XYZ file of C-alpha atoms in Angstrom:
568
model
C 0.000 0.000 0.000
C 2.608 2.447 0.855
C 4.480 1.641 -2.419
C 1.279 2.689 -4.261
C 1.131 5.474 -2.108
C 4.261 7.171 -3.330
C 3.661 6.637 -6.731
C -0.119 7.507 -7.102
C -0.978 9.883 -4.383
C 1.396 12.803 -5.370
C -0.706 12.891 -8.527
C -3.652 13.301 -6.247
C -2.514 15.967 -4.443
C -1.781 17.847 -7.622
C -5.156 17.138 -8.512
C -6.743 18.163 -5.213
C -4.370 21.622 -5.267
C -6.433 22.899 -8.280
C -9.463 23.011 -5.870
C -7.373 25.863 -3.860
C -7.538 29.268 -4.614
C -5.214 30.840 -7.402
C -5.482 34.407 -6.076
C -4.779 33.317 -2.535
C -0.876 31.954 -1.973
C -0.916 31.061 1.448
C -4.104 28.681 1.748
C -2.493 27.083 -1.470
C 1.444 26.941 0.074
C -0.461 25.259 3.346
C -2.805 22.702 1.645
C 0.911 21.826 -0.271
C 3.291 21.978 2.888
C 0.562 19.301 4.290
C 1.072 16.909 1.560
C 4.660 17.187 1.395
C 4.723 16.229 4.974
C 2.942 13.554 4.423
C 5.296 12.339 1.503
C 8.186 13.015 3.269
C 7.255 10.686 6.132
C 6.272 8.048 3.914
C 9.608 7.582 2.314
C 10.816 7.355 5.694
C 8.982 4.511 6.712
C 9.882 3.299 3.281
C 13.320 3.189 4.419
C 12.550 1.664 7.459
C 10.219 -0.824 6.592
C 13.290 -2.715 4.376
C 12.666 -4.187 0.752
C 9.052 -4.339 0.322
C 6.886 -5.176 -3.450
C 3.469 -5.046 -4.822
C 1.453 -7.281 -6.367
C 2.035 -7.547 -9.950
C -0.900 -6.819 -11.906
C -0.907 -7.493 -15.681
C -1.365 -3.844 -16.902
C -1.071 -4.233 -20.862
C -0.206 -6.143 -23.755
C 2.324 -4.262 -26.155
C 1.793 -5.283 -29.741
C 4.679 -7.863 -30.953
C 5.762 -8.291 -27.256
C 5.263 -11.743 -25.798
C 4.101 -11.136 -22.939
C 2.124 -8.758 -21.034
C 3.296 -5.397 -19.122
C 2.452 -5.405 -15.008
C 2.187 -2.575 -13.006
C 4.650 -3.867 -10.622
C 6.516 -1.883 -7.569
C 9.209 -3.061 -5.572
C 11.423 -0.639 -3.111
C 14.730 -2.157 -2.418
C 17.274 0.377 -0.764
C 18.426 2.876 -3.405
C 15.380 3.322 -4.736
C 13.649 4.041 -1.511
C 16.601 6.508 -0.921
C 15.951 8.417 -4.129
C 12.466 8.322 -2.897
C 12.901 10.266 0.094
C 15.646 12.896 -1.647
C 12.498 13.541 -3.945
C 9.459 14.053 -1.982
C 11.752 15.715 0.793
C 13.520 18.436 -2.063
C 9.884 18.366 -3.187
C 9.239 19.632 0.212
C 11.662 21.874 0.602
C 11.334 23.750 -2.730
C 7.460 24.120 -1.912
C 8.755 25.999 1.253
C 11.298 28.256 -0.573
C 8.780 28.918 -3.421
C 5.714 30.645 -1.474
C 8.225 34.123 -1.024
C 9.655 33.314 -5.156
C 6.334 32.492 -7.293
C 3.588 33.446 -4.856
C 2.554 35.149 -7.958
C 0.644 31.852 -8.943
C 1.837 29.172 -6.261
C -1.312 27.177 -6.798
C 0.076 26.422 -10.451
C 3.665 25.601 -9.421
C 2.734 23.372 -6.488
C 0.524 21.339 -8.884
C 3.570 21.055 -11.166
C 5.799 20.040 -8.078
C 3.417 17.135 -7.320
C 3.258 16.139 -10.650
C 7.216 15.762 -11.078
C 7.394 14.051 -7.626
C 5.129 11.329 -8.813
C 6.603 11.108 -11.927
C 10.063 10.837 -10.163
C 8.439 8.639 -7.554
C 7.387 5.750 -10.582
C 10.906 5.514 -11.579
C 12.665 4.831 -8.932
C 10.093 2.278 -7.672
C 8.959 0.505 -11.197
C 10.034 -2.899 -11.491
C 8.542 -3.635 -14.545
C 10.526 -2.077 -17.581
C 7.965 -0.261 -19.604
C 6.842 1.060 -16.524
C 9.843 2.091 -15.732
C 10.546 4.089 -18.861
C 6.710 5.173 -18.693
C 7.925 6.976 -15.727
C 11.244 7.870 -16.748
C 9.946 9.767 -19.675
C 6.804 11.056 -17.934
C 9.305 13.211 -15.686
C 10.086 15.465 -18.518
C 6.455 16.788 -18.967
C 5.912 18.720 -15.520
C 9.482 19.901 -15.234
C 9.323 21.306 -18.916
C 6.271 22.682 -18.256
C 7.331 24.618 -14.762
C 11.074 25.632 -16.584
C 8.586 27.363 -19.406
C 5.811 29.198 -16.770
C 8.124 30.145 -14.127
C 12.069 29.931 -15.401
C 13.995 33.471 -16.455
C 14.185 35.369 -19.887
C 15.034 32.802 -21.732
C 12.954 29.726 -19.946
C 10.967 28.932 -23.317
C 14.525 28.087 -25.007
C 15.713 26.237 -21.332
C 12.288 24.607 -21.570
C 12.394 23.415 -25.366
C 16.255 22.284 -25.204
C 15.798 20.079 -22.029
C 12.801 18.655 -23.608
C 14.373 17.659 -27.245
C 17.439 16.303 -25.542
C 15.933 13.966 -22.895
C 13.176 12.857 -25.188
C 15.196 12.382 -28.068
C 17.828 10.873 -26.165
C 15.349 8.260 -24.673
C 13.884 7.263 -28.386
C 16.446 4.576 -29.166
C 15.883 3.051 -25.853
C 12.175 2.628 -26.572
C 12.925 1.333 -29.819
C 15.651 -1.132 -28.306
C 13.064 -2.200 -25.466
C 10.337 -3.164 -27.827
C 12.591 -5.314 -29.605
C 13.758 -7.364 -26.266
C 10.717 -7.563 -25.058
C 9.212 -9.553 -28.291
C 11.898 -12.193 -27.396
C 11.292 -12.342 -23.130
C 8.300 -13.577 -21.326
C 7.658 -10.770 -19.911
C 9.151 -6.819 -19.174
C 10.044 -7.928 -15.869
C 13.995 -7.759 -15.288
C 14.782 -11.699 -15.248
C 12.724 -11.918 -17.934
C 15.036 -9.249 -19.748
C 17.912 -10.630 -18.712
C 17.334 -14.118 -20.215
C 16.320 -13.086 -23.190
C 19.130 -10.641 -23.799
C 21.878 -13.795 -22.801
C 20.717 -15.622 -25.625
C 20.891 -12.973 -28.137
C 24.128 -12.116 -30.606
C 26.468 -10.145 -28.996
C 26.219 -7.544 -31.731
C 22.526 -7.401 -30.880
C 23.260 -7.143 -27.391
C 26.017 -4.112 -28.043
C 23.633 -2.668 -29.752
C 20.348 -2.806 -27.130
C 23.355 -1.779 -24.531
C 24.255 1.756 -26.594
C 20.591 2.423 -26.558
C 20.209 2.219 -23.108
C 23.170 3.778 -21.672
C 22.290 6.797 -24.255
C 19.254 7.504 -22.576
C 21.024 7.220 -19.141
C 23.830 10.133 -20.762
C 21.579 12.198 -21.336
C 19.101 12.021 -18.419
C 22.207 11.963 -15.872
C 24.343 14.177 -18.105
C 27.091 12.487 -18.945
C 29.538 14.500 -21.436
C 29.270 14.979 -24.213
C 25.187 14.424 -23.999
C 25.151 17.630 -21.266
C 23.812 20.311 -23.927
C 21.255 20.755 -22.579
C 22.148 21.103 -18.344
C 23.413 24.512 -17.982
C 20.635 26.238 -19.783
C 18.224 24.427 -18.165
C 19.343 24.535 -14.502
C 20.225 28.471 -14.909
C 16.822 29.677 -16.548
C 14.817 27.294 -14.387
C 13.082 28.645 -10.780
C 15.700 27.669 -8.201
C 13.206 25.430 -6.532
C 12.962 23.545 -9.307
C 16.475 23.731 -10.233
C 16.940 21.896 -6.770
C 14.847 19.302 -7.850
C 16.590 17.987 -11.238
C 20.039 18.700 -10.043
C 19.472 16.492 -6.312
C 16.742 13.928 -7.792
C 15.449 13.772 -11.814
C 19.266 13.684 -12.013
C 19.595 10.559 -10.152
C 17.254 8.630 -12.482
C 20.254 8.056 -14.687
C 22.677 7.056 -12.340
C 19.894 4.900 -11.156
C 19.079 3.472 -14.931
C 22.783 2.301 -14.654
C 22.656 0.329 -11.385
C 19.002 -0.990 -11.807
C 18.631 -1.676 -15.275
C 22.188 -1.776 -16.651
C 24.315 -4.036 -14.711
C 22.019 -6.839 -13.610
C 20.428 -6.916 -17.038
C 23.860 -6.955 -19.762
C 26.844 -8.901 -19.967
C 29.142 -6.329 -19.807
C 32.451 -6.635 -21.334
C 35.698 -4.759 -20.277
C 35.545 -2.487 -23.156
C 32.300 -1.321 -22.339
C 32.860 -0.881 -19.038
C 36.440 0.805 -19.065
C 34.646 3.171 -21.547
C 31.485 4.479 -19.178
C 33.805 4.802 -16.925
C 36.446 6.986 -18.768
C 33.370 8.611 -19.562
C 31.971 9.301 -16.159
C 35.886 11.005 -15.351
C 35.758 13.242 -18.077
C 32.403 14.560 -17.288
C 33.879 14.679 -13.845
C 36.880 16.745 -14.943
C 34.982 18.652 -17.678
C 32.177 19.809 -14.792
C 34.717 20.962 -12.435
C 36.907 23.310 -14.921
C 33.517 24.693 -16.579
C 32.484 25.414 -13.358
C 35.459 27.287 -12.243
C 35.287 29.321 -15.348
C 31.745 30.322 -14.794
C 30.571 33.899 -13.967
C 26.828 33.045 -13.597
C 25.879 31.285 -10.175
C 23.310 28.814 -10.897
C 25.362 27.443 -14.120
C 28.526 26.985 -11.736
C 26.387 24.780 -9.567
C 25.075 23.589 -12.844
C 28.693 22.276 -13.807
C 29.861 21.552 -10.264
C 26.457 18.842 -10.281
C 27.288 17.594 -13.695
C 30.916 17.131 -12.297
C 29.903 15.331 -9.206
C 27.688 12.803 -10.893
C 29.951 12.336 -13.593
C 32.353 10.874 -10.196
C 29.519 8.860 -9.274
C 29.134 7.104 -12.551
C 32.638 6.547 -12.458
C 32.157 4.666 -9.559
C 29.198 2.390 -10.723
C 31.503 1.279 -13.867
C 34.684 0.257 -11.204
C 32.349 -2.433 -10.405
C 34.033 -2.823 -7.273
C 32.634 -5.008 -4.359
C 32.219 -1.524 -2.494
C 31.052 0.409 -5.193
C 27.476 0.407 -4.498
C 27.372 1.619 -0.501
C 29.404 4.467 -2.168
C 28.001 5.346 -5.102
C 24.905 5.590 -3.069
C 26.159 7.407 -0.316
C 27.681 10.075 -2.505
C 24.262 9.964 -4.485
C 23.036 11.107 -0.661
C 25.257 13.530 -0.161
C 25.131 15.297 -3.291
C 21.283 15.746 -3.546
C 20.904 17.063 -0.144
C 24.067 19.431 -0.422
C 23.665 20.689 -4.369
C 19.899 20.999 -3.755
C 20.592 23.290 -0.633
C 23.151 25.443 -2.674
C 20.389 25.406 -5.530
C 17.584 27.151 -2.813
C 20.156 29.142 -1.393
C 21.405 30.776 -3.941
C 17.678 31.381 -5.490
C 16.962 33.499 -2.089
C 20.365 35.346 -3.229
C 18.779 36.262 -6.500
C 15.573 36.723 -4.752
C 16.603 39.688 -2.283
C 19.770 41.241 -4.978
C 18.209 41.279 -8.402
C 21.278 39.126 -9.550
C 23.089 36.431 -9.797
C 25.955 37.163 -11.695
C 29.088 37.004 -9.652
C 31.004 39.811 -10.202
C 28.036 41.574 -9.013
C 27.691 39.731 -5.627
C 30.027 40.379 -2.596
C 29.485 40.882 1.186
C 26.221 39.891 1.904
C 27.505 38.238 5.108
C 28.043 41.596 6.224
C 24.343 42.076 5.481
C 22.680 39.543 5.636
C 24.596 37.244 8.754
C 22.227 34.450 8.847
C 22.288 33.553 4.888
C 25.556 34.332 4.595
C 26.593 31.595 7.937
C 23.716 28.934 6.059
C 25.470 29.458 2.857
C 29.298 29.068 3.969
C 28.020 26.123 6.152
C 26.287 24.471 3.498
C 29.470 25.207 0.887
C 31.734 23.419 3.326
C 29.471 20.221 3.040
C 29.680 20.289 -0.564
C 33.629 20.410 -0.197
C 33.558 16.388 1.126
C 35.266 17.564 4.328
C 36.162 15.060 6.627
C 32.972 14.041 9.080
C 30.756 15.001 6.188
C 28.789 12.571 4.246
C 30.278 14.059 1.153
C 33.479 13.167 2.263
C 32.140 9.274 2.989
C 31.050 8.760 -0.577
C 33.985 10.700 -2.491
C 36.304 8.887 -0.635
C 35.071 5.170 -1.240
C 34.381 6.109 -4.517
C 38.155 6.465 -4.869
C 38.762 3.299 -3.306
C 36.748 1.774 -6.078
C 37.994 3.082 -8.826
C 41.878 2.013 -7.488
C 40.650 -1.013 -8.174
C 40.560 -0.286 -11.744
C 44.279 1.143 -11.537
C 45.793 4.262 -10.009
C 45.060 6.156 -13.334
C 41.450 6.997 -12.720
C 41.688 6.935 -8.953
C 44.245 9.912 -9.342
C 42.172 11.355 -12.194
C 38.885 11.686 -10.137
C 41.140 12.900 -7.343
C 42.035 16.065 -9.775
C 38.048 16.420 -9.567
C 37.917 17.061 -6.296
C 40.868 19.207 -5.899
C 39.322 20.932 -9.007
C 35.950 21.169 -6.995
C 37.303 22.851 -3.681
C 39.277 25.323 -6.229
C 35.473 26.745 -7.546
C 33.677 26.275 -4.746
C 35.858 28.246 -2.110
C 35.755 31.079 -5.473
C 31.987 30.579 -5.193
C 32.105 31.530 -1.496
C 34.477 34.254 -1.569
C 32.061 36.071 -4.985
C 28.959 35.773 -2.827
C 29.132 36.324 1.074
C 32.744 37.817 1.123
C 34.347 40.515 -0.124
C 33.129 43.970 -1.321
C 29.407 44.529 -1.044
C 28.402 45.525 -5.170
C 24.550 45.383 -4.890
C 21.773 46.580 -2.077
C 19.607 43.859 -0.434
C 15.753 44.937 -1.691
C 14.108 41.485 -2.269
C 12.554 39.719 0.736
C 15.395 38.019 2.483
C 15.221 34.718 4.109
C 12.618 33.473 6.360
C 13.240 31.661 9.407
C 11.143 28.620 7.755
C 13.173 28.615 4.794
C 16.707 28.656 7.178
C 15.460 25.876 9.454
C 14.366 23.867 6.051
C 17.529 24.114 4.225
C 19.184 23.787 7.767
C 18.433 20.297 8.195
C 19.582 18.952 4.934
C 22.608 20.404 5.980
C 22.716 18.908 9.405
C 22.083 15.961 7.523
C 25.100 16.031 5.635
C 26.434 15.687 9.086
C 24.685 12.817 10.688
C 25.396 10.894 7.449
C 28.705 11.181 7.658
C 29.148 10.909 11.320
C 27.186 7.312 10.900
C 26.782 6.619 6.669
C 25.528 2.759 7.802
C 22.115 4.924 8.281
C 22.329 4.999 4.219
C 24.276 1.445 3.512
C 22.141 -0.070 6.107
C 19.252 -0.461 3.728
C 20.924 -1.759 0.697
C 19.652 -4.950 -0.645
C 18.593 -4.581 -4.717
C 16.810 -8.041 -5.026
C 15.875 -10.118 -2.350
C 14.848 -14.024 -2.873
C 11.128 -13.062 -3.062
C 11.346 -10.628 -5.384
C 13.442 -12.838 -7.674
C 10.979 -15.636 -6.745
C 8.197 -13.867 -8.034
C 9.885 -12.747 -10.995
C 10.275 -16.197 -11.729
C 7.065 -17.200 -11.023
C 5.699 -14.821 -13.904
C 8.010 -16.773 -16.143
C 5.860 -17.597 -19.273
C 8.106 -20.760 -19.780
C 7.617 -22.206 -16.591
C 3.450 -21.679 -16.521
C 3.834 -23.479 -19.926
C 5.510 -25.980 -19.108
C 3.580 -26.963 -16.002
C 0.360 -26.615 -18.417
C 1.471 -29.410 -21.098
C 2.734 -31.990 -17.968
C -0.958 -31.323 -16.847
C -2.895 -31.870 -19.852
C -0.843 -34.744 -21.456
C -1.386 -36.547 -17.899
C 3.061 -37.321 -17.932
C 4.644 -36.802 -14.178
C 6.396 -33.994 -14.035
C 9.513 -35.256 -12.978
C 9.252 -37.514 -15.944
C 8.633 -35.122 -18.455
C 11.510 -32.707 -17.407
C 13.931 -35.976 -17.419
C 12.686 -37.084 -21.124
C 13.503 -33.266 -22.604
C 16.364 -33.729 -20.626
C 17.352 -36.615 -22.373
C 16.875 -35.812 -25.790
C 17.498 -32.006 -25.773
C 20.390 -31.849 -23.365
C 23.411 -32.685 -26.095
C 22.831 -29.775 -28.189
C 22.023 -27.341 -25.535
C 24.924 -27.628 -23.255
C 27.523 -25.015 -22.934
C 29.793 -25.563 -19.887
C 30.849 -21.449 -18.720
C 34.467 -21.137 -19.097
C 36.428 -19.502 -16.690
C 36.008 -15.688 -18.607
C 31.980 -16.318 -17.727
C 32.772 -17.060 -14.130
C 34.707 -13.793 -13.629
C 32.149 -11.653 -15.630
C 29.538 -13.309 -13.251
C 31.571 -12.395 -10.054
C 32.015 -8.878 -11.025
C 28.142 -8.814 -12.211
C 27.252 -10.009 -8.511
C 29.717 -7.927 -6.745
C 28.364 -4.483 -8.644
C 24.899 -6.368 -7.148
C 25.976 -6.332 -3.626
C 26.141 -9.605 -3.312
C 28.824 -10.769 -0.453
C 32.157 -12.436 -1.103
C 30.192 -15.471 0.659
C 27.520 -15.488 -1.062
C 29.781 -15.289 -4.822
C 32.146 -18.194 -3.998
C 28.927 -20.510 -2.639
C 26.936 -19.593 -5.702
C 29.851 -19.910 -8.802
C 30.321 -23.460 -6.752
C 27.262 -24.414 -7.444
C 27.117 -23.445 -10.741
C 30.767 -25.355 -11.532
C 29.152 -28.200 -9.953
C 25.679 -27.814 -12.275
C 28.594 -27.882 -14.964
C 30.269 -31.201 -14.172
C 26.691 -32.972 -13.643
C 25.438 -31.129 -17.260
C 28.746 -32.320 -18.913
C 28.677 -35.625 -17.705
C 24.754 -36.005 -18.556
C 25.623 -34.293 -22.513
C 28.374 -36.735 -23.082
C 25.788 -40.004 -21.535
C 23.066 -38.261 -23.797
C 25.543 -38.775 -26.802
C 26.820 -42.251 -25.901
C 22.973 -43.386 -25.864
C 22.040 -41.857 -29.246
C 25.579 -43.417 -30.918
C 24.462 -47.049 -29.441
């Protein structure tokens, strides 16, 4: 219930908030604080309440496909985190927005809503065409609120952000369609059978597809055309939003429907990650070249998540507790440098940084929250920043001291712009008079406790890693159990009256000399590396590859017997 919750109820609410008055802010911003409340504590008892899963209901049939399309949910620990950085940014950018677009709240709270369900789906989906029903349904609220409440040139942001992510999600559809007219189902083991048994050229190409959409949504160079215009000329509120969650739906595409689904090689993987570096690099040096704010934390978001997909693609044993961690740390910390610097704009006019200066002479309290919440974002050490950056290195050493030292230029590169972020706003020379409303003592204690959360996470990260399992046995189990192949099979033992056991040993018998293919040792390692990226223990690797070595000995034995028999 509380996964359809999530999902389905922020759509109510946006649906409820057109009943509220247009012409009246405050009984709108109230009705809307309620419900973010409301989602906010529902993604943490998400949290808390471990791996949980829906029923899955056949939803669909998708012409061509073999099998049907279920609405199916299941909440395994990152999603359920990137749950609860979007309802609570959700939150906190409904707060920060009643003093920026009071000027028709009622319409931007309804978009809000909209983009926190949408955001909600894909992170919770388990079913792939839900998932990219989702994935894509994200781009039509935020589009829509970057074109109705961005800056001058928000119908350009608006158009640009739309053509990129859509377009960049078309061959994925395309590519999906195709798989799913050769698996059972669009559930993932379905997927991931059916893609095993394809040509690897077919498979290469269903990967690029894929990962293109995950570029672009994440952005991942040089697929980021489309960031800095969109981030700068969006409402800061927003902008808070799709840099610390819609962001995260890519990094998320990689780690939920990228690693457990493809047989990666090493090329492929040494490339995403080279990738995810020079984003990294790219993001920071853009961003210390930057004279407008918002596109510096544009650049320094880009840079950060380029880091973090550098991580995924290390495919380290501790690469997911990090990767999710610094996932974490960024969304709370860019997303409170995203509102902050919005109230900047709000009370000088500007946001250009040569114009900026001193405003912790006049303003003390912003100008404290705003150093405070710049340190976080520098990975210091007791931050949770600092956790995820730092294990993230770790991981990638494992791939060689090249890219280690490489994404440790990033984050020398990253304490180089942000302390020149710092010094251009709060420091310095005052250049421009505080008119605009300043900041509210709501909007400090919000923003205040994402940053003291930055703190608790990295005083005690296990609060994050604690809740990492991706697929449990009964989520697999029911996967399998809406297996077309299996249903089938049980349906002809029925109806032809044959035992079960019997039937199974007869195909056995006569099938089992052309189908065998022992895994060589190459498979083994891929499949290590596969469950290690999976968060599967050490323990749990070496009992499961034995078993599969042993299933190997029996299946070789029984091929060669099978052979024997058919020669006498």
């Amino acid at each position: 219930m509380l996964l359809h919750l999530l999902v389905l109820a922020p759509f109510v609410a946006a649906i409820l908030m057109v009943a509220t008055s247009k012409e009246d802010p405050k009984s709108s911003s109230r009705l809307a604080f309620l419900f973010g409340l409301a989602f906010v504590g529902m993604s943490v008892a998400l949290i808390a309440g471990g791996n949980q899963a829906t029923e899955a209901v056949e939803w669909f049939r998708i012409p061509g496909a073999k099998g049907p399309v279920y609405y199916y949910l299941y909440s395994h620990g990152l999603g359920a985190w990137m749950t609860l950085l979007s309802s609570g940014l959700s939150l906190v950018a409904l707060i920060t927005a009643r003093n920026t677009t009071c000027k028709n709240y009622r319409n931007f709270a309804i978009g809000i809503f909209a983009l926190m369900g949408a955001m909600n789906g894909t992170f919770l989906a388990a079913d792939a065409v839900l998932f990219f029903f989702f994935f894509e349904a994200m781009v039509i609220p935020a589009a829509i609120l970057i074109a109705g409440f961005g800056g001058k040139d928000r119908v350009k942001a608006a158009m640009t952000f739309a053509i990129y992510t859509l377009v960049g999600s078309a061959p994925m559809m395309v590519a999906l369609w195709y798989v799913l007219t050769k698996a059972d189902n669009s559930l993932l083991l379905s997927l991931a059978l059916a893609i095993q048994n394809m040509d690897p050229a077919v498979q290469t190409s269903i990967l690029v597809c894929f990962l293109l959409a995950f570029m672009v949504k994440t952005p991942i160079f040089p697929f980021h055309g489309w960031q800095a215009i969109s981030y700068s000329e969006a409402p800061a509120p927003l902008s808070a939003i799709l840099t610390g969650a819609m962001s995260k739906a890519g990094v998320f595409g990689f780690i939920a429907w990228i690693l457990p689904i493809f047989p990666l090689s090493m090329t492929a993987v040494s490339t995403m990650m080279w990738l995810g570096l020079v984003t990294a690099v790219y993001g920071a040096l853009m961003a210390l070249r930057a004279k407008d704010a918002k596109k510096l934390l544009a650049f320094s978001s880009m840079g950060h998540l380029g880091l973090a997909v550098a991580g995924v693609f290390s495919l380290s044993e501790a690469m997911l507790p990090a990767v999710l961690v610094l996932l974490v740390a960024h969304g709370l910390s860019a997303g409170a440098q995203f509102l902050l610097m919005g109230i900047g704009e709000r009370m000088t006019g500007t946001r250009e940084l040569d114009k900026l200066g001193g405003l912790a002479r006049k303003t003390p309290v912003f100008g404290t929250l705003f150093g405070f919440v710049a340190v976080m974002a520098l990975a210091v050490p007791g931050t949770a920043g600092f956790v995820g950056e730092f294990t993230v290195l770790l991981s990638l050493w494992d791939m060689g001291p090249l890219p280690a030292l490489v994404a440790g230029l990033t984050i020398i590169l990253s304490a180089a712009y942000m302390l020149r972020f710092v010094q251009k706003v709060i420091f310095g020379e005052q250049k421009c008079e505080v008119t605009g409303t300043q900041m509210t003592a709501l909007e400090g204690s919000s923003i205040g406790i994402m940053a003291a959360l930055l703190l608790v996470f990295g005083m005690h990260p296990a609060f994050i890693t604690n809740a990492l399992h991706l697929f449990d046995e009964q989520a697999v189990e029911q996967m399998a159990k809406l297996s077309g192949n299996a249903q089938q099979i049980e349906e002809t033992a029925e109806n032809e009256a044959v035992p079960a056991a019997e039937a199974a040993a007869s195909a056995e018998d006569e099938n089992i000399a052309s189908v065998a293919q022992p895994m060589t040792e190459e498979d083994f390692r891929q499949l290590d590396s596969n469950l290690a990226a999976n968060g599967f223990s050490e323990e749990e690797r070496a009992s499961l590859i034995k078993q599969l070595r042993e299933m190997d000995v029996d299946t070789a034995a029984a091929s060669e017997a099978a052979v024997e028999g058919g020669n006498n």
